[in-house]
Amino acid sequence: MILLGVNVDHAATVRQARYRDEPNTFGGFVEPDPAEIAWRSEEAGADGITMHVREDRRHVQTEDVERYMENKRTRLNLEMSWAEEMVDYALRIKPDSVCLVPEHREEVTTEGGLDVAGNRTKAREVTSALVDAGIPVSMFIDPESSQLEASAEVGAPWVELHTGSFAQAWFDQEARTREMEALRSGMTLGVELGLRVNAGHGINYDNVVEARTLDQVHEFNIGHSIISRSLFTGIEEAVASMRASLNPDS
Ligand code: PXP
């Protein structure tokens, strides 16, 4: 069984596009409510919810995270940078897991994986602070052996392999095969190193058919395609059909 984590950031992106300057994050005419999208996703079969609180707060706000947590049914994977402010925030609210990602202000969404191998001291310090507080840490990395080995070495129990290059290569068979091979061998190495291996970024209703053949994956974290489809079908149908696509035989 491959688990589905639903990333609700883009529901917050839509709200911020209109109501960035409102004092409230929900209620009245302030919509859509990312916490409500998260709860409904859980009802439809999501195994977990991801929210990315960016340092510039461009989409999810801390109020969204905390409201969701008051009534969550599954688990919160808090995506964040390893800035001190964010680590303190995670230690205070105690999500079920933290996914560490690189953040660059100019990017539209997360681009590229975290350079754990080049920042071992920082990675070790942040990981041990969170893991000692009982919060599993997942490193969002490209499927490179140096990054996998460094993640295990600094004590991260989980990694999330970046599937963006695979998704981008969808119309180029040669590149796509190469990216799938990189993901497959990254997963094998991760499992050998004792890591739980998740994956995500750019997975949609088409490429999931190939992505799901990465059978060592524990969970896919998927956002944009689910939120986009929900505009036509509602979030429940969008989540249920993605979960069914991940596990066609169950
Ligand atoms: N995993 C991580 C670490 C991400 O940063 C993102 C994008 O926010 C996702 C998964 C989901 O990517 P997408 O929205 O393309 O499904």
Tab-separated table of C-alpha atoms and ligand atoms in Angstrom:
chain	number	residue	atom	x	y	z
A	1	MET	CA	0.000	0.000	0.000
A	2	ILE	CA	1.445	3.385	-1.002
A	3	LEU	CA	0.279	6.177	1.291
A	4	LEU	CA	-0.984	9.542	0.074
A	5	GLY	CA	-0.011	12.779	1.767
A	6	VAL	CA	-2.072	15.712	0.492
A	7	ASN	CA	-0.330	19.065	0.279
A	8	VAL	CA	-2.898	21.870	0.691
A	9	ASP	CA	-0.576	24.839	0.074
A	10	HIS	CA	-2.259	25.816	-3.167
A	11	ALA	CA	-5.632	26.257	-1.468
A	12	ALA	CA	-3.873	28.879	0.653
A	13	THR	CA	-2.281	30.361	-2.486
A	14	VAL	CA	-5.758	31.047	-3.892
A	15	ARG	CA	-6.941	32.643	-0.657
A	16	GLN	CA	-3.857	34.854	-0.412
A	17	ALA	CA	-4.357	36.016	-4.002
A	18	ARG	CA	-7.491	37.861	-2.892
A	19	TYR	CA	-7.346	38.210	0.923
A	20	ARG	CA	-3.670	38.690	1.749
A	21	ASP	CA	-4.435	41.890	3.690
A	22	GLU	CA	-7.407	40.584	5.684
A	23	PRO	CA	-6.765	40.159	9.410
A	24	ASN	CA	-8.606	36.807	9.414
A	25	THR	CA	-7.501	33.654	7.582
A	26	PHE	CA	-11.008	32.145	7.325
A	27	GLY	CA	-14.669	32.899	7.922
A	28	GLY	CA	-17.024	35.445	6.362
A	29	PHE	CA	-15.992	35.939	2.773
A	30	VAL	CA	-12.376	34.843	3.298
A	31	GLU	CA	-12.024	31.698	1.197
A	32	PRO	CA	-10.971	28.985	0.527
A	33	ASP	CA	-10.020	27.656	3.944
A	34	PRO	CA	-6.954	25.359	3.742
A	35	ALA	CA	-7.812	23.711	7.068
A	36	GLU	CA	-11.254	22.766	5.728
A	37	ILE	CA	-9.628	21.373	2.567
A	38	ALA	CA	-7.301	19.339	4.800
A	39	TRP	CA	-10.131	17.919	6.934
A	40	ARG	CA	-12.151	16.999	3.850
A	41	SER	CA	-9.069	15.378	2.302
A	42	GLU	CA	-8.736	13.216	5.384
A	43	GLU	CA	-12.386	12.180	5.116
A	44	ALA	CA	-11.745	11.205	1.492
A	45	GLY	CA	-8.819	8.948	2.399
A	46	ALA	CA	-5.691	11.096	2.708
A	47	ASP	CA	-3.175	9.378	4.979
A	48	GLY	CA	-1.600	12.642	6.008
A	49	ILE	CA	-1.608	16.381	5.333
A	50	THR	CA	1.325	18.559	4.370
A	51	MET	CA	1.437	22.315	4.948
A	52	HIS	CA	4.462	24.394	4.023
A	53	VAL	CA	4.911	27.475	6.169
A	54	ARG	CA	7.337	29.526	4.129
A	55	GLU	CA	9.500	32.156	5.732
A	56	ASP	CA	7.753	34.807	3.599
A	57	ARG	CA	4.287	33.371	4.522
A	58	ARG	CA	3.214	33.575	0.898
A	59	HIS	CA	0.550	30.888	1.204
A	60	VAL	CA	-0.032	28.844	4.395
A	61	GLN	CA	-0.215	30.927	7.578
A	62	THR	CA	0.607	29.614	11.054
A	63	GLU	CA	-3.082	30.082	11.947
A	64	ASP	CA	-4.014	27.531	9.238
A	65	VAL	CA	-1.637	24.965	10.693
A	66	GLU	CA	-2.815	25.428	14.234
A	67	ARG	CA	-6.534	25.347	13.352
A	68	TYR	CA	-6.038	22.211	11.288
A	69	MET	CA	-4.164	20.573	14.168
A	70	GLU	CA	-7.045	21.200	16.583
A	71	ASN	CA	-9.231	18.780	14.625
A	72	LYS	CA	-6.845	16.661	12.598
A	73	ARG	CA	-7.664	13.023	11.996
A	74	THR	CA	-4.417	11.890	10.441
A	75	ARG	CA	-1.038	13.578	10.792
A	76	LEU	CA	0.565	16.867	9.959
A	77	ASN	CA	3.776	16.899	7.964
A	78	LEU	CA	5.088	20.446	8.411
A	79	GLU	CA	7.234	21.470	5.492
A	80	MET	CA	9.705	24.243	6.308
A	81	SER	CA	13.200	25.616	5.891
A	82	TRP	CA	15.817	24.998	8.552
A	83	ALA	CA	15.879	28.664	9.609
A	84	GLU	CA	16.024	29.066	13.392
A	85	GLU	CA	12.606	30.775	13.473
A	86	MET	CA	11.017	27.745	11.786
A	87	VAL	CA	12.772	25.177	13.966
A	88	ASP	CA	11.566	27.036	17.084
A	89	TYR	CA	8.051	27.082	15.621
A	90	ALA	CA	8.082	23.310	14.995
A	91	LEU	CA	9.388	22.617	18.492
A	92	ARG	CA	6.526	24.703	19.883
A	93	ILE	CA	3.622	23.230	17.911
A	94	LYS	CA	4.994	19.669	17.554
A	95	PRO	CA	3.777	18.447	14.156
A	96	ASP	CA	3.812	14.693	13.491
A	97	SER	CA	6.816	15.125	11.199
A	98	VAL	CA	8.895	17.871	9.634
A	99	CYS	CA	10.074	17.888	6.025
A	100	LEU	CA	13.085	20.157	5.594
A	101	VAL	CA	13.191	21.927	2.228
A	102	PRO	CA	15.400	24.605	0.672
A	103	GLU	CA	13.715	27.984	0.276
A	104	HIS	CA	14.555	30.703	-2.184
A	105	ARG	CA	12.361	33.773	-2.248
A	106	GLU	CA	12.288	34.091	-6.050
A	107	GLU	CA	11.019	30.555	-6.668
A	108	VAL	CA	7.335	29.916	-7.390
A	109	THR	CA	7.456	26.567	-5.597
A	110	THR	CA	10.225	24.440	-4.070
A	111	GLU	CA	12.938	23.971	-6.682
A	112	GLY	CA	15.687	21.424	-6.195
A	113	GLY	CA	16.450	19.369	-3.143
A	114	LEU	CA	18.164	20.301	0.077
A	115	ASP	CA	21.969	20.164	0.066
A	116	VAL	CA	22.437	17.990	3.142
A	117	ALA	CA	25.870	16.764	2.028
A	118	GLY	CA	27.173	20.336	1.804
A	119	ASN	CA	25.649	21.475	5.111
A	120	ARG	CA	26.193	18.552	7.470
A	121	THR	CA	26.739	20.599	10.621
A	122	LYS	CA	23.518	22.585	10.197
A	123	ALA	CA	21.605	19.490	9.096
A	124	ARG	CA	22.800	17.506	12.114
A	125	GLU	CA	22.025	20.311	14.565
A	126	VAL	CA	18.462	20.864	13.278
A	127	THR	CA	17.731	17.144	12.925
A	128	SER	CA	18.828	16.296	16.426
A	129	ALA	CA	16.826	19.185	17.946
A	130	LEU	CA	13.668	17.926	16.226
A	131	VAL	CA	14.256	14.184	16.582
A	132	ASP	CA	15.110	14.602	20.296
A	133	ALA	CA	11.725	16.323	20.672
A	134	GLY	CA	10.039	13.257	19.123
A	135	ILE	CA	9.507	14.779	15.669
A	136	PRO	CA	10.723	12.615	12.752
A	137	VAL	CA	12.639	14.630	10.177
A	138	SER	CA	12.440	14.045	6.447
A	139	MET	CA	15.079	15.541	4.135
A	140	PHE	CA	13.703	16.661	0.772
A	141	ILE	CA	16.588	15.688	-1.484
A	142	ASP	CA	17.402	14.853	-5.066
A	143	PRO	CA	17.886	11.094	-5.574
A	144	GLU	CA	21.671	11.269	-5.307
A	145	SER	CA	23.694	8.808	-3.257
A	146	SER	CA	25.723	11.596	-1.586
A	147	GLN	CA	22.530	13.256	-0.324
A	148	LEU	CA	21.004	9.968	0.827
A	149	GLU	CA	24.172	8.983	2.692
A	150	ALA	CA	24.493	12.422	4.271
A	151	SER	CA	20.838	12.334	5.385
A	152	ALA	CA	21.375	9.005	7.130
A	153	GLU	CA	24.660	10.193	8.612
A	154	VAL	CA	23.137	13.318	10.213
A	155	GLY	CA	20.414	11.197	11.801
A	156	ALA	CA	17.346	11.882	9.663
A	157	PRO	CA	15.019	8.884	9.865
A	158	TRP	CA	13.186	9.768	6.637
A	159	VAL	CA	13.896	11.284	3.236
A	160	GLU	CA	11.559	12.580	0.546
A	161	LEU	CA	12.980	12.102	-2.927
A	162	HIS	CA	12.350	14.983	-5.314
A	163	THR	CA	10.325	13.690	-8.275
A	164	GLY	CA	10.308	17.051	-10.107
A	165	SER	CA	12.905	16.052	-12.709
A	166	PHE	CA	10.973	12.876	-13.493
A	167	ALA	CA	7.742	14.889	-13.874
A	168	GLN	CA	9.441	17.434	-16.143
A	169	ALA	CA	10.858	14.671	-18.326
A	170	TRP	CA	7.425	13.171	-18.993
A	171	PHE	CA	7.458	13.910	-22.732
A	172	ASP	CA	11.079	12.848	-23.254
A	173	GLN	CA	11.194	9.065	-23.021
A	174	GLU	CA	14.973	8.840	-22.655
A	175	ALA	CA	15.200	11.435	-19.904
A	176	ARG	CA	12.155	10.009	-18.185
A	177	THR	CA	13.691	6.521	-18.097
A	178	ARG	CA	16.895	8.019	-16.681
A	179	GLU	CA	14.993	9.895	-13.968
A	180	MET	CA	13.018	6.790	-13.040
A	181	GLU	CA	16.245	4.808	-12.732
A	182	ALA	CA	17.729	7.499	-10.486
A	183	LEU	CA	14.633	7.407	-8.267
A	184	ARG	CA	14.594	3.627	-8.182
A	185	SER	CA	18.233	3.301	-7.187
A	186	GLY	CA	17.859	6.189	-4.719
A	187	MET	CA	15.012	4.325	-3.081
A	188	THR	CA	16.968	1.092	-2.907
A	189	LEU	CA	19.918	2.884	-1.307
A	190	GLY	CA	17.626	4.722	1.100
A	191	VAL	CA	16.020	1.491	2.254
A	192	GLU	CA	19.480	-0.112	2.648
A	193	LEU	CA	20.529	2.841	4.794
A	194	GLY	CA	17.490	2.234	7.007
A	195	LEU	CA	15.619	5.338	5.877
A	196	ARG	CA	11.903	5.623	5.277
A	197	VAL	CA	11.638	6.858	1.707
A	198	ASN	CA	8.834	9.188	0.672
A	199	ALA	CA	8.652	11.037	-2.645
A	200	GLY	CA	6.901	13.961	-4.238
A	201	HIS	CA	6.739	17.058	-6.404
A	202	GLY	CA	5.018	17.284	-9.765
A	203	ILE	CA	3.117	14.005	-9.440
A	204	ASN	CA	-0.198	14.141	-11.305
A	205	TYR	CA	-2.996	11.837	-12.468
A	206	ASP	CA	-1.025	10.828	-15.576
A	207	ASN	CA	2.516	10.314	-14.306
A	208	VAL	CA	1.343	8.588	-11.115
A	209	VAL	CA	0.816	5.463	-13.210
A	210	GLU	CA	4.575	5.216	-13.689
A	211	ALA	CA	5.563	6.748	-10.345
A	212	ARG	CA	3.642	4.075	-8.461
A	213	THR	CA	5.970	1.401	-9.874
A	214	LEU	CA	8.566	2.773	-7.422
A	215	ASP	CA	7.297	0.177	-5.025
A	216	GLN	CA	9.737	0.909	-2.199
A	217	VAL	CA	8.139	4.297	-1.649
A	218	HIS	CA	6.294	4.720	1.627
A	219	GLU	CA	4.248	7.808	0.755
A	220	PHE	CA	3.792	10.261	-2.082
A	221	ASN	CA	3.162	13.883	-1.159
A	222	ILE	CA	0.985	15.457	-3.810
A	223	GLY	CA	-0.479	18.949	-3.968
A	224	HIS	CA	-0.886	20.890	-7.177
A	225	SER	CA	-2.645	18.272	-9.293
A	226	ILE	CA	-5.100	17.358	-6.529
A	227	ILE	CA	-6.000	20.966	-5.738
A	228	SER	CA	-6.348	21.704	-9.476
A	229	ARG	CA	-8.624	18.750	-10.097
A	230	SER	CA	-10.715	19.647	-7.067
A	231	LEU	CA	-11.864	22.814	-8.888
A	232	PHE	CA	-13.859	20.526	-11.182
A	233	THR	CA	-14.688	17.578	-8.953
A	234	GLY	CA	-14.515	18.780	-5.369
A	235	ILE	CA	-11.641	17.861	-3.080
A	236	GLU	CA	-13.154	14.545	-1.937
A	237	GLU	CA	-13.253	13.061	-5.441
A	238	ALA	CA	-9.822	14.463	-6.306
A	239	VAL	CA	-8.240	12.855	-3.239
A	240	ALA	CA	-10.086	9.544	-3.548
A	241	SER	CA	-9.165	9.115	-7.200
A	242	MET	CA	-5.484	9.892	-6.587
A	243	ARG	CA	-5.390	7.411	-3.733
A	244	ALA	CA	-7.004	4.781	-5.951
A	245	SER	CA	-4.467	5.523	-8.709
A	246	LEU	CA	-1.610	4.972	-6.284
A	247	ASN	CA	-3.000	1.583	-5.309
A	248	PRO	CA	-4.920	0.169	-8.290
A	249	ASP	CA	-4.960	-3.386	-6.916
A	250	SER	CA	-6.398	-2.659	-3.508
B	1	PXP	N1	6.913	17.616	-1.550
B	1	PXP	C1	7.597	18.761	-1.323
B	1	PXP	C2	8.767	18.709	-0.402
B	1	PXP	C3	7.205	19.979	-1.915
B	1	PXP	O1	7.892	21.106	-1.681
B	1	PXP	C4	6.066	19.990	-2.735
B	1	PXP	C5	5.622	21.270	-3.361
B	1	PXP	O2	5.174	22.152	-2.419
B	1	PXP	C6	5.373	18.782	-2.918
B	1	PXP	C7	5.838	17.603	-2.344
B	1	PXP	C8	4.132	18.709	-3.754
B	1	PXP	O3	4.402	19.074	-5.056
B	1	PXP	P1	3.186	19.296	-6.064
B	1	PXP	O4	2.409	20.469	-5.531
B	1	PXP	O5	3.861	19.561	-7.348
B	1	PXP	O6	2.377	18.037	-6.030
